[in-house]
Amino acid sequence: MNNSVKAVILAAGKGTRMKSETPKVLHKILNKTILGYVLDAVNATGEVAENYVIVGHQAELVENFVKENYSNAKCCLQSPQLGTGHAVYQAYDSLKGFDGEVVILNGDIPLITPETLKEFIAAHREHKASLTVMSAIFNDPSNYGRIIRDEKGSVKAIIEEKDATPAQKKIQEINTGVYLLNWKDMSDAFLHLDSNNAQGEYYLTDIVKWAIANGLKTEAYVLKNNEESFGINSKIQLAQAGKILNKRTLYKLMEDGVTIVDPDTTYISCDTEIGADTIVYPCTYIEGKNKIGKDCKIGPFARLRGDVEIGDNVKIGNFVEVKKSVIKSNTNVSHLSYIGDSELGSGVNIGAGTITANYDPISKVKSRTVLEDGANTGSNTVLVAPVTLKENAMTAAGSVVSKNIEKDALAITRAPLRVISGWVSRLKKHD
Ligand code: UD1
Ligand code: CA
């Protein structure tokens, strides 16, 4: 890994249009936060050593998320929020003396890809620029900052919509809000920002004018796929981004040999690996990080909730929910089951309606269930965790299993069946 880049991610804004108590960047797509997508894309470039996330609105929640999930990210508090330039300035002290490049981006663009960021960084280096702005050509550029170029095509400035003249408003090249700076050349820009503009904010966009006034080479890299700059400001946009992300994941899986019967009703997180010749049937919902092997059958109507590892030739059938479990090869969980915090060996057969009772609501403790190779459960077995079924052990239908079962044994808990002859007709005569 080349450690020459640090990232500054802006995430202090309120996100008013989400109409939510949750900070905007912590809203989720397939159980992964918007900010998680951005941080993962940045980290996946393999260029970035450290991330600074600028937090403000509901700072504590965002900070906790970052702390818990990203060891190479730190948060910088921006309070009050005086604009995007002021936001980046909050990382100024942390970046003091840094001699590499700084990539700046908004924390609300989950569709940005590591490939594009890599190409953007490469273009900046190739041009030997001090500052590169990622631009895009939009049919409808309204509300974005416009890229102002001179007659030779060189970038001169970025003008915000609210400060633009009618002629400038017609420009279709917009600022995506992604920048790359040679920090040594550019850091002084943040000491010279002012708020003399229509919004009374310290605009990050003004660093372009500063660079040019100081004779520093400034370039624009034009984004090839506009959807990558798509920012989330509302629940509608959250759903739209989710559709795009899901489609990307499904297409990639299909290209790698996974059969997806109905992409329109299948949802798979981008952090799920699936082996070739596995078939995913309709109405399947897979979130979080998972690994599924080859030749499996998943769904229809299956739900994988994350931290699930499945071997080869495994069947996860209809109305089966699996969470935080390992399921080895050649095992079937075919109908109506809940498998949580479990380890299923290979050649295991889970009878219809079998569930793991893994959660104690009093102690709030989740316990593990282990089924060793070849174990079988009869229909409607309740496995009360912590519990282990040793190799080839079986349970009878309807059993509640609350202690470990030895190898090759049958576990049965069942009230004896009574047959009362003539009971129905006797009852009817009474009426
Ligand atoms: C900004 C750009 C605009 C660009 C657009 C792309 C400026 C002045 N304008 O406009 O040229 O086309 O992004 O989406 O930069 N934020 C903070 N602290 C603040 C203000 C904002 O952290 O004080 C964060 C927000 O949470 C958000 C990002 O910065 O993630 C962008 O802020 P926003 O107010 O949406 O900027 P725009 O007005 O859209
Ligand atoms: Ca915005």
Short mmCIF file of C-alpha atoms and ligand atoms in Angstrom, two decimals:
data_model
loop_
_atom_site.label_atom_id
_atom_site.label_comp_id
_atom_site.label_asym_id
_atom_site.label_seq_id
_atom_site.Cartn_x
_atom_site.Cartn_y
_atom_site.Cartn_z
CA MET A 1 0.00 0.00 0.00
CA ASN A 2 1.13 3.45 -0.94
CA ASN A 3 0.57 5.65 2.10
CA SER A 4 0.79 9.01 0.44
CA VAL A 5 -2.89 9.93 0.54
CA LYS A 6 -5.13 10.97 3.42
CA ALA A 7 -8.85 11.49 3.06
CA VAL A 8 -11.12 14.13 4.52
CA ILE A 9 -14.77 13.13 4.46
CA LEU A 10 -17.41 15.78 5.11
CA ALA A 11 -20.22 14.51 7.28
CA ALA A 12 -21.16 17.35 9.62
CA GLY A 13 -24.26 18.56 7.81
CA LYS A 14 -27.74 18.12 9.17
CA GLY A 15 -29.42 16.29 6.30
CA THR A 16 -32.71 18.09 7.02
CA ARG A 17 -34.53 16.52 4.08
CA MET A 18 -34.08 13.00 5.46
CA LYS A 19 -36.66 14.03 8.12
CA SER A 20 -34.97 11.73 10.57
CA GLU A 21 -33.49 11.54 14.05
CA THR A 22 -30.63 9.50 12.56
CA PRO A 23 -27.72 11.47 11.09
CA LYS A 24 -27.85 11.38 7.30
CA VAL A 25 -24.64 9.44 6.75
CA LEU A 26 -25.74 6.69 9.14
CA HIS A 27 -28.78 5.76 7.09
CA LYS A 28 -28.32 2.32 5.62
CA ILE A 29 -28.52 0.49 2.33
CA LEU A 30 -28.68 -3.29 2.83
CA ASN A 31 -27.68 -2.73 6.43
CA LYS A 32 -24.52 -0.79 5.60
CA THR A 33 -24.33 2.92 6.32
CA ILE A 34 -23.89 5.52 3.60
CA LEU A 35 -20.67 6.61 5.30
CA GLY A 36 -19.55 2.96 5.35
CA TYR A 37 -19.82 2.80 1.57
CA VAL A 38 -17.74 5.97 1.21
CA LEU A 39 -15.06 4.85 3.68
CA ASP A 40 -14.87 1.40 2.08
CA ALA A 41 -14.48 2.91 -1.40
CA VAL A 42 -11.72 5.23 -0.16
CA ASN A 43 -9.91 2.41 1.65
CA ALA A 44 -10.28 0.04 -1.30
CA THR A 45 -8.15 2.34 -3.45
CA GLY A 46 -5.19 1.00 -1.48
CA GLU A 47 -3.76 4.52 -1.52
CA VAL A 48 -5.24 6.00 1.63
CA ALA A 49 -3.51 5.60 4.97
CA GLU A 50 -5.80 7.65 7.13
CA ASN A 51 -9.27 9.17 7.01
CA TYR A 52 -10.56 12.25 8.81
CA VAL A 53 -14.32 12.33 9.09
CA ILE A 54 -15.71 15.79 9.80
CA VAL A 55 -18.63 15.42 12.19
CA GLY A 56 -21.05 17.99 13.60
CA HIS A 57 -24.72 17.25 13.61
CA GLN A 58 -25.27 14.27 15.98
CA ALA A 59 -21.49 14.04 16.12
CA GLU A 60 -21.41 11.42 18.85
CA LEU A 61 -23.39 8.86 16.87
CA VAL A 62 -21.25 9.28 13.77
CA GLU A 63 -18.10 9.21 15.86
CA ASN A 64 -19.15 5.95 17.57
CA PHE A 65 -19.85 4.35 14.21
CA VAL A 66 -16.44 5.38 12.89
CA LYS A 67 -14.62 4.25 16.04
CA GLU A 68 -16.31 0.86 16.07
CA ASN A 69 -15.76 0.10 12.41
CA TYR A 70 -12.70 1.89 11.02
CA SER A 71 -9.37 1.73 12.78
CA ASN A 72 -7.80 4.07 10.19
CA ALA A 73 -10.35 6.84 10.59
CA LYS A 74 -10.53 9.69 13.09
CA CYS A 75 -13.26 12.23 13.61
CA CYS A 76 -12.86 15.99 13.75
CA LEU A 77 -15.67 18.00 15.30
CA GLN A 78 -17.03 20.98 13.37
CA SER A 79 -19.18 23.15 15.60
CA PRO A 80 -20.85 25.32 14.45
CA GLN A 81 -21.01 24.30 10.78
CA LEU A 82 -19.92 27.33 8.81
CA GLY A 83 -19.56 25.74 5.39
CA THR A 84 -17.62 23.12 3.48
CA GLY A 85 -14.33 25.05 3.58
CA HIS A 86 -14.65 25.51 7.33
CA ALA A 87 -15.40 21.76 7.56
CA VAL A 88 -12.11 20.76 5.93
CA TYR A 89 -10.29 23.31 8.09
CA GLN A 90 -11.20 21.16 11.12
CA ALA A 91 -8.63 18.62 9.89
CA TYR A 92 -5.99 21.32 9.38
CA ASP A 93 -4.15 20.68 12.64
CA SER A 94 -4.16 16.91 12.13
CA LEU A 95 -2.67 17.40 8.66
CA LYS A 96 0.05 19.82 9.75
CA GLY A 97 3.34 18.97 8.09
CA PHE A 98 1.77 16.25 5.91
CA ASP A 99 3.63 16.02 2.63
CA GLY A 100 1.25 13.88 0.58
CA GLU A 101 -2.08 14.26 -1.16
CA VAL A 102 -5.43 14.84 0.47
CA VAL A 103 -8.62 13.59 -1.14
CA ILE A 104 -11.73 15.43 0.01
CA LEU A 105 -15.19 14.06 -0.53
CA ASN A 106 -18.71 14.24 0.82
CA GLY A 107 -19.82 11.51 3.18
CA ASP A 108 -23.15 11.10 1.41
CA ILE A 109 -22.06 9.64 -1.96
CA PRO A 110 -22.31 5.86 -1.53
CA LEU A 111 -22.05 5.14 -5.25
CA ILE A 112 -18.48 6.36 -5.66
CA THR A 113 -16.19 3.46 -6.65
CA PRO A 114 -12.57 2.74 -5.73
CA GLU A 115 -11.80 2.35 -9.46
CA THR A 116 -12.90 5.92 -10.17
CA LEU A 117 -11.05 7.30 -7.17
CA LYS A 118 -7.89 5.51 -8.33
CA GLU A 119 -8.26 6.91 -11.83
CA PHE A 120 -8.87 10.37 -10.36
CA ILE A 121 -5.70 10.16 -8.25
CA ALA A 122 -3.72 8.88 -11.25
CA ALA A 123 -4.97 11.74 -13.45
CA HIS A 124 -3.93 14.29 -10.81
CA ARG A 125 -0.44 12.83 -10.68
CA GLU A 126 -0.14 12.60 -14.43
CA HIS A 127 -0.99 16.29 -14.80
CA LYS A 128 1.35 17.18 -11.94
CA ALA A 129 -1.47 19.31 -10.61
CA SER A 130 -1.61 20.88 -7.17
CA LEU A 131 -5.40 20.69 -7.15
CA THR A 132 -7.78 18.49 -9.12
CA VAL A 133 -11.54 18.80 -8.92
CA MET A 134 -13.82 15.96 -9.97
CA SER A 135 -16.44 17.43 -12.29
CA ALA A 136 -19.37 15.92 -14.18
CA ILE A 137 -21.52 16.98 -17.11
CA PHE A 138 -25.17 17.13 -16.07
CA ASN A 139 -28.23 17.71 -18.27
CA ASP A 140 -29.75 19.49 -15.33
CA PRO A 141 -26.95 21.19 -13.40
CA SER A 142 -29.22 23.14 -11.06
CA ASN A 143 -28.19 23.47 -7.41
CA TYR A 144 -24.60 22.39 -8.07
CA GLY A 145 -21.50 24.54 -8.16
CA ARG A 146 -20.49 25.23 -11.79
CA ILE A 147 -16.99 24.76 -13.17
CA ILE A 148 -15.83 27.99 -14.81
CA ARG A 149 -13.22 27.52 -17.53
CA ASP A 150 -11.39 30.16 -19.60
CA GLU A 151 -11.29 30.29 -23.40
CA LYS A 152 -8.41 27.77 -23.41
CA GLY A 153 -10.46 25.37 -21.32
CA SER A 154 -8.43 25.80 -18.14
CA VAL A 155 -10.32 25.69 -14.84
CA LYS A 156 -10.62 29.15 -13.30
CA ALA A 157 -13.15 28.88 -10.51
CA ILE A 158 -16.18 27.12 -9.09
CA ILE A 159 -19.25 29.30 -8.71
CA GLU A 160 -22.14 28.19 -6.52
CA GLU A 161 -25.64 28.29 -8.02
CA LYS A 162 -26.69 31.00 -5.56
CA ASP A 163 -23.77 33.22 -6.61
CA ALA A 164 -23.93 32.49 -10.34
CA THR A 165 -24.89 34.90 -13.12
CA PRO A 166 -27.61 33.76 -15.56
CA ALA A 167 -24.87 32.91 -18.08
CA GLN A 168 -22.92 30.86 -15.53
CA LYS A 169 -26.10 29.01 -14.56
CA LYS A 170 -26.22 27.63 -18.12
CA ILE A 171 -22.89 25.81 -17.63
CA GLN A 172 -23.49 22.08 -17.44
CA GLU A 173 -20.16 21.07 -15.97
CA ILE A 174 -20.66 20.79 -12.23
CA ASN A 175 -18.54 20.23 -9.15
CA THR A 176 -19.11 16.76 -7.69
CA GLY A 177 -17.53 17.81 -4.39
CA VAL A 178 -14.54 15.47 -4.75
CA TYR A 179 -11.10 17.10 -4.73
CA LEU A 180 -7.46 16.05 -4.62
CA LEU A 181 -4.91 18.44 -3.15
CA ASN A 182 -1.17 18.39 -2.78
CA TRP A 183 -1.38 19.34 0.84
CA LYS A 184 1.92 21.19 1.05
CA ASP A 185 0.94 23.46 -1.84
CA MET A 186 -2.68 23.90 -0.87
CA SER A 187 -2.98 23.91 2.93
CA ASP A 188 -2.56 27.71 3.19
CA ALA A 189 -5.74 28.13 1.16
CA PHE A 190 -7.70 27.22 4.28
CA LEU A 191 -6.21 30.18 6.14
CA HIS A 192 -7.51 32.57 3.48
CA LEU A 193 -11.14 31.53 3.00
CA ASP A 194 -13.85 34.11 3.64
CA SER A 195 -17.62 34.03 3.79
CA ASN A 196 -18.38 36.93 1.44
CA ASN A 197 -20.95 35.10 -0.65
CA ALA A 198 -24.68 34.62 -1.05
CA GLN A 199 -24.84 31.99 1.70
CA GLY A 200 -22.41 33.61 4.15
CA GLU A 201 -20.46 30.34 4.33
CA TYR A 202 -16.79 29.42 4.07
CA TYR A 203 -16.88 27.71 0.70
CA LEU A 204 -14.46 24.88 0.00
CA THR A 205 -14.92 25.69 -3.68
CA ASP A 206 -12.99 28.95 -3.18
CA ILE A 207 -9.72 27.00 -2.92
CA VAL A 208 -9.77 26.90 -6.74
CA LYS A 209 -9.49 30.67 -7.03
CA TRP A 210 -6.80 30.67 -4.34
CA ALA A 211 -4.76 28.02 -6.19
CA ILE A 212 -4.92 29.95 -9.44
CA ALA A 213 -4.06 33.25 -7.76
CA ASN A 214 -1.02 31.51 -6.31
CA GLY A 215 0.08 30.07 -9.64
CA LEU A 216 -0.72 26.48 -8.75
CA LYS A 217 -1.77 24.04 -11.44
CA THR A 218 -5.49 23.25 -11.20
CA GLU A 219 -7.23 20.57 -13.22
CA ALA A 220 -10.68 19.07 -13.54
CA TYR A 221 -11.18 15.35 -13.96
CA VAL A 222 -14.51 14.67 -15.66
CA LEU A 223 -16.43 11.80 -14.10
CA LYS A 224 -17.38 9.11 -16.64
CA ASN A 225 -20.38 7.61 -14.88
CA ASN A 226 -22.42 10.44 -13.35
CA GLU A 227 -24.30 8.19 -10.95
CA GLU A 228 -21.11 7.82 -8.90
CA SER A 229 -21.46 11.38 -7.64
CA PHE A 230 -25.09 10.86 -6.61
CA GLY A 231 -25.54 12.40 -3.17
CA ILE A 232 -28.23 11.26 -0.76
CA ASN A 233 -30.42 14.03 0.61
CA SER A 234 -33.78 12.31 1.03
CA LYS A 235 -35.35 8.94 1.63
CA ILE A 236 -36.31 8.81 -2.04
CA GLN A 237 -32.68 9.24 -3.04
CA LEU A 238 -31.67 6.63 -0.45
CA ALA A 239 -33.95 4.11 -2.16
CA GLN A 240 -32.70 5.13 -5.61
CA ALA A 241 -29.08 4.66 -4.58
CA GLY A 242 -30.01 1.30 -3.05
CA LYS A 243 -31.46 0.15 -6.37
CA ILE A 244 -28.30 1.14 -8.24
CA LEU A 245 -25.98 -0.47 -5.70
CA ASN A 246 -28.00 -3.69 -5.67
CA LYS A 247 -28.09 -3.88 -9.45
CA ARG A 248 -24.32 -3.41 -9.58
CA THR A 249 -23.82 -6.24 -7.08
CA LEU A 250 -26.23 -8.61 -8.84
CA TYR A 251 -24.68 -7.98 -12.26
CA LYS A 252 -21.21 -8.62 -10.91
CA LEU A 253 -22.35 -11.86 -9.27
CA MET A 254 -24.02 -13.00 -12.50
CA GLU A 255 -20.86 -12.18 -14.44
CA ASP A 256 -19.00 -14.40 -11.98
CA GLY A 257 -21.33 -17.33 -12.64
CA VAL A 258 -24.04 -16.98 -10.00
CA THR A 259 -27.59 -17.59 -11.28
CA ILE A 260 -30.01 -14.93 -10.10
CA VAL A 261 -33.45 -15.97 -11.22
CA ASP A 262 -35.12 -12.60 -10.72
CA PRO A 263 -32.86 -9.58 -10.19
CA ASP A 264 -35.92 -7.39 -9.68
CA THR A 265 -36.84 -9.08 -6.40
CA THR A 266 -33.39 -10.11 -5.16
CA TYR A 267 -31.33 -7.98 -2.79
CA ILE A 268 -27.71 -8.84 -2.07
CA SER A 269 -25.23 -6.66 -0.19
CA CYS A 270 -21.99 -5.78 -1.95
CA ASP A 271 -20.07 -7.49 0.86
CA THR A 272 -21.49 -10.91 0.03
CA GLU A 273 -19.33 -13.37 -1.91
CA ILE A 274 -21.09 -16.16 -3.79
CA GLY A 275 -19.53 -19.07 -5.66
CA ALA A 276 -20.30 -20.04 -9.24
CA ASP A 277 -23.36 -22.15 -10.05
CA THR A 278 -25.15 -21.15 -6.91
CA ILE A 279 -28.76 -20.29 -7.70
CA VAL A 280 -30.46 -17.45 -5.89
CA TYR A 281 -34.25 -17.69 -6.19
CA PRO A 282 -36.63 -14.72 -6.12
CA CYS A 283 -37.49 -12.61 -3.09
CA THR A 284 -34.20 -13.31 -1.34
CA TYR A 285 -32.73 -10.64 0.93
CA ILE A 286 -29.05 -10.84 1.88
CA GLU A 287 -27.52 -8.09 3.99
CA GLY A 288 -24.19 -7.56 5.74
CA LYS A 289 -21.01 -9.56 5.14
CA ASN A 290 -21.49 -13.14 3.98
CA LYS A 291 -19.72 -15.86 2.08
CA ILE A 292 -21.66 -18.48 0.15
CA GLY A 293 -20.01 -21.35 -1.68
CA LYS A 294 -20.60 -23.04 -5.04
CA ASP A 295 -23.65 -25.02 -6.17
CA CYS A 296 -25.90 -23.76 -3.40
CA LYS A 297 -29.61 -23.06 -3.65
CA ILE A 298 -30.73 -19.96 -1.79
CA GLY A 299 -34.41 -19.02 -1.52
CA PRO A 300 -36.99 -18.29 -2.69
CA PHE A 301 -37.89 -16.04 0.26
CA ALA A 302 -34.65 -16.56 2.16
CA ARG A 303 -33.06 -13.99 4.41
CA LEU A 304 -29.38 -13.88 5.36
CA ARG A 305 -28.69 -11.23 7.96
CA GLY A 306 -24.89 -11.06 7.88
CA ASP A 307 -21.82 -12.87 9.22
CA VAL A 308 -23.03 -16.01 7.49
CA GLU A 309 -20.56 -18.43 6.00
CA ILE A 310 -21.94 -21.21 3.85
CA GLY A 311 -19.99 -24.04 2.18
CA ASP A 312 -20.72 -25.72 -1.15
CA ASN A 313 -23.90 -27.49 -2.19
CA VAL A 314 -25.95 -26.10 0.66
CA LYS A 315 -29.69 -25.48 0.49
CA ILE A 316 -31.26 -22.55 2.27
CA GLY A 317 -34.91 -22.85 1.33
CA ASN A 318 -38.06 -20.79 1.62
CA PHE A 319 -38.74 -18.70 4.72
CA VAL A 320 -35.39 -19.50 6.24
CA GLU A 321 -33.54 -16.81 8.18
CA VAL A 322 -29.84 -17.21 8.96
CA LYS A 323 -27.71 -14.91 11.09
CA LYS A 324 -24.10 -15.09 12.30
CA SER A 325 -23.65 -18.76 11.50
CA VAL A 326 -21.35 -21.18 9.76
CA ILE A 327 -22.99 -23.86 7.62
CA LYS A 328 -20.67 -26.44 6.12
CA SER A 329 -21.03 -28.17 2.75
CA ASN A 330 -23.86 -30.54 1.77
CA THR A 331 -26.21 -29.34 4.49
CA ASN A 332 -29.90 -28.53 3.99
CA VAL A 333 -32.04 -25.99 5.80
CA SER A 334 -34.99 -26.30 3.50
CA HIS A 335 -38.09 -24.80 5.06
CA LEU A 336 -39.31 -22.32 7.67
CA SER A 337 -36.27 -22.14 9.95
CA TYR A 338 -34.33 -19.67 12.02
CA ILE A 339 -30.64 -20.42 12.39
CA GLY A 340 -28.80 -17.87 14.54
CA ASP A 341 -25.37 -17.93 16.23
CA SER A 342 -24.92 -21.48 15.05
CA GLU A 343 -22.44 -23.85 13.55
CA LEU A 344 -23.85 -26.59 11.33
CA GLY A 345 -21.45 -29.28 10.18
CA SER A 346 -21.58 -30.96 6.81
CA GLY A 347 -24.30 -33.38 5.79
CA VAL A 348 -26.66 -31.92 8.36
CA ASN A 349 -30.40 -31.93 7.64
CA ILE A 350 -32.58 -29.41 9.39
CA GLY A 351 -36.24 -30.47 9.47
CA ALA A 352 -38.97 -28.02 8.50
CA GLY A 353 -39.74 -25.44 11.15
CA THR A 354 -36.64 -26.13 13.25
CA ILE A 355 -35.39 -23.05 15.05
CA THR A 356 -32.52 -22.10 17.28
CA ALA A 357 -33.70 -20.35 20.44
CA ASN A 358 -30.49 -18.39 20.77
CA TYR A 359 -31.59 -15.34 22.72
CA ASP A 360 -32.39 -14.99 26.38
CA PRO A 361 -34.47 -11.81 26.72
CA ILE A 362 -33.80 -11.56 30.47
CA SER A 363 -30.00 -11.73 30.41
CA LYS A 364 -29.92 -10.46 26.80
CA VAL A 365 -27.27 -13.10 26.14
CA LYS A 366 -27.10 -14.83 22.77
CA SER A 367 -25.85 -18.40 22.92
CA ARG A 368 -24.46 -20.80 20.35
CA THR A 369 -25.94 -23.90 18.80
CA VAL A 370 -23.66 -26.53 17.32
CA LEU A 371 -24.75 -29.43 15.09
CA GLU A 372 -21.87 -31.69 14.26
CA ASP A 373 -21.52 -33.51 10.92
CA GLY A 374 -24.45 -35.68 9.95
CA ALA A 375 -26.81 -34.48 12.69
CA ASN A 376 -30.52 -34.28 11.81
CA THR A 377 -33.41 -32.46 13.37
CA GLY A 378 -37.03 -33.54 13.09
CA SER A 379 -39.61 -30.98 12.04
CA ASN A 380 -40.40 -28.24 14.54
CA THR A 381 -37.41 -28.93 16.75
CA VAL A 382 -36.54 -26.09 19.12
CA LEU A 383 -32.80 -26.02 19.84
CA VAL A 384 -32.44 -24.11 23.10
CA ALA A 385 -28.94 -22.65 23.07
CA PRO A 386 -26.31 -23.16 24.29
CA VAL A 387 -26.68 -26.67 22.94
CA THR A 388 -24.69 -29.19 20.91
CA LEU A 389 -25.85 -32.16 18.88
CA LYS A 390 -22.89 -34.44 18.43
CA GLU A 391 -22.13 -36.29 15.22
CA ASN A 392 -25.13 -38.08 13.63
CA ALA A 393 -27.39 -37.26 16.58
CA MET A 394 -31.09 -36.86 15.79
CA THR A 395 -34.07 -35.12 17.26
CA ALA A 396 -37.66 -36.29 16.93
CA ALA A 397 -40.28 -33.99 15.45
CA GLY A 398 -41.59 -31.43 17.89
CA SER A 399 -38.76 -31.84 20.40
CA VAL A 400 -37.45 -29.06 22.60
CA VAL A 401 -33.75 -29.77 23.05
CA SER A 402 -32.19 -28.01 26.00
CA LYS A 403 -29.12 -30.12 26.68
CA ASN A 404 -26.30 -31.58 24.66
CA ILE A 405 -27.06 -34.78 22.77
CA GLU A 406 -24.41 -37.45 22.45
CA LYS A 407 -23.20 -38.96 19.19
CA ASP A 408 -25.69 -41.21 17.36
CA ALA A 409 -28.41 -40.63 19.98
CA LEU A 410 -32.04 -39.67 19.44
CA ALA A 411 -33.47 -36.80 21.47
CA ILE A 412 -37.20 -36.84 21.91
CA THR A 413 -39.44 -34.69 24.10
CA ARG A 414 -43.00 -35.41 23.31
CA ALA A 415 -46.27 -35.75 25.20
CA PRO A 416 -47.68 -39.21 24.50
CA LEU A 417 -50.29 -39.32 21.75
CA ARG A 418 -53.79 -40.15 22.93
CA VAL A 419 -56.53 -41.28 20.56
CA ILE A 420 -60.06 -40.83 21.93
CA SER A 421 -62.49 -42.82 19.79
CA GLY A 422 -65.88 -41.28 19.01
CA TRP A 423 -65.01 -37.98 20.71
CA VAL A 424 -66.18 -35.76 17.84
CA SER A 425 -69.57 -37.39 17.38
CA ARG A 426 -70.22 -37.40 21.15
CA LEU A 427 -69.50 -33.69 21.32
CA LYS A 428 -71.80 -32.97 18.36
CA LYS A 429 -74.71 -34.85 20.02
CA HIS A 430 -74.45 -32.56 23.09
CA ASP A 431 -75.15 -29.43 21.00
C1 UD1 B 1 -21.32 21.51 -2.38
C2 UD1 B 1 -20.39 22.37 -3.25
C3 UD1 B 1 -20.95 22.40 -4.66
C4 UD1 B 1 -21.06 21.00 -5.21
C5 UD1 B 1 -21.89 20.13 -4.27
C6 UD1 B 1 -21.83 18.69 -4.71
C7 UD1 B 1 -19.52 24.05 -1.71
C8 UD1 B 1 -19.58 25.45 -1.28
N1 UD1 B 1 -20.35 23.70 -2.68
O1 UD1 B 1 -22.56 22.17 -2.36
O2 UD1 B 1 -20.07 23.16 -5.48
O3 UD1 B 1 -21.64 21.04 -6.50
O4 UD1 B 1 -21.40 20.18 -2.93
O5 UD1 B 1 -22.71 17.93 -3.93
O6 UD1 B 1 -18.74 23.30 -1.22
N2 UD1 B 1 -20.82 19.91 5.31
C9 UD1 B 1 -20.11 19.94 6.46
N3 UD1 B 1 -20.01 21.10 7.16
C10 UD1 B 1 -20.57 22.25 6.71
C11 UD1 B 1 -21.30 22.21 5.52
C12 UD1 B 1 -21.40 21.03 4.82
O7 UD1 B 1 -19.57 18.93 6.90
O8 UD1 B 1 -20.42 23.28 7.41
C13 UD1 B 1 -20.91 18.64 4.56
C14 UD1 B 1 -22.31 18.14 4.40
O9 UD1 B 1 -22.65 17.27 5.45
C15 UD1 B 1 -22.26 17.41 3.08
C16 UD1 B 1 -21.16 18.14 2.31
O10 UD1 B 1 -20.43 18.86 3.26
O11 UD1 B 1 -21.85 16.08 3.20
C17 UD1 B 1 -21.71 19.07 1.25
O12 UD1 B 1 -22.45 20.08 1.87
P1 UD1 B 1 -23.71 20.72 1.20
O13 UD1 B 1 -24.24 21.77 2.06
O14 UD1 B 1 -24.63 19.65 0.77
O15 UD1 B 1 -23.04 21.40 -0.06
P2 UD1 B 1 -23.76 21.86 -1.34
O16 UD1 B 1 -24.44 23.14 -1.06
O17 UD1 B 1 -24.59 20.77 -1.88
CA CA B 2 -25.45 18.76 -1.21
#
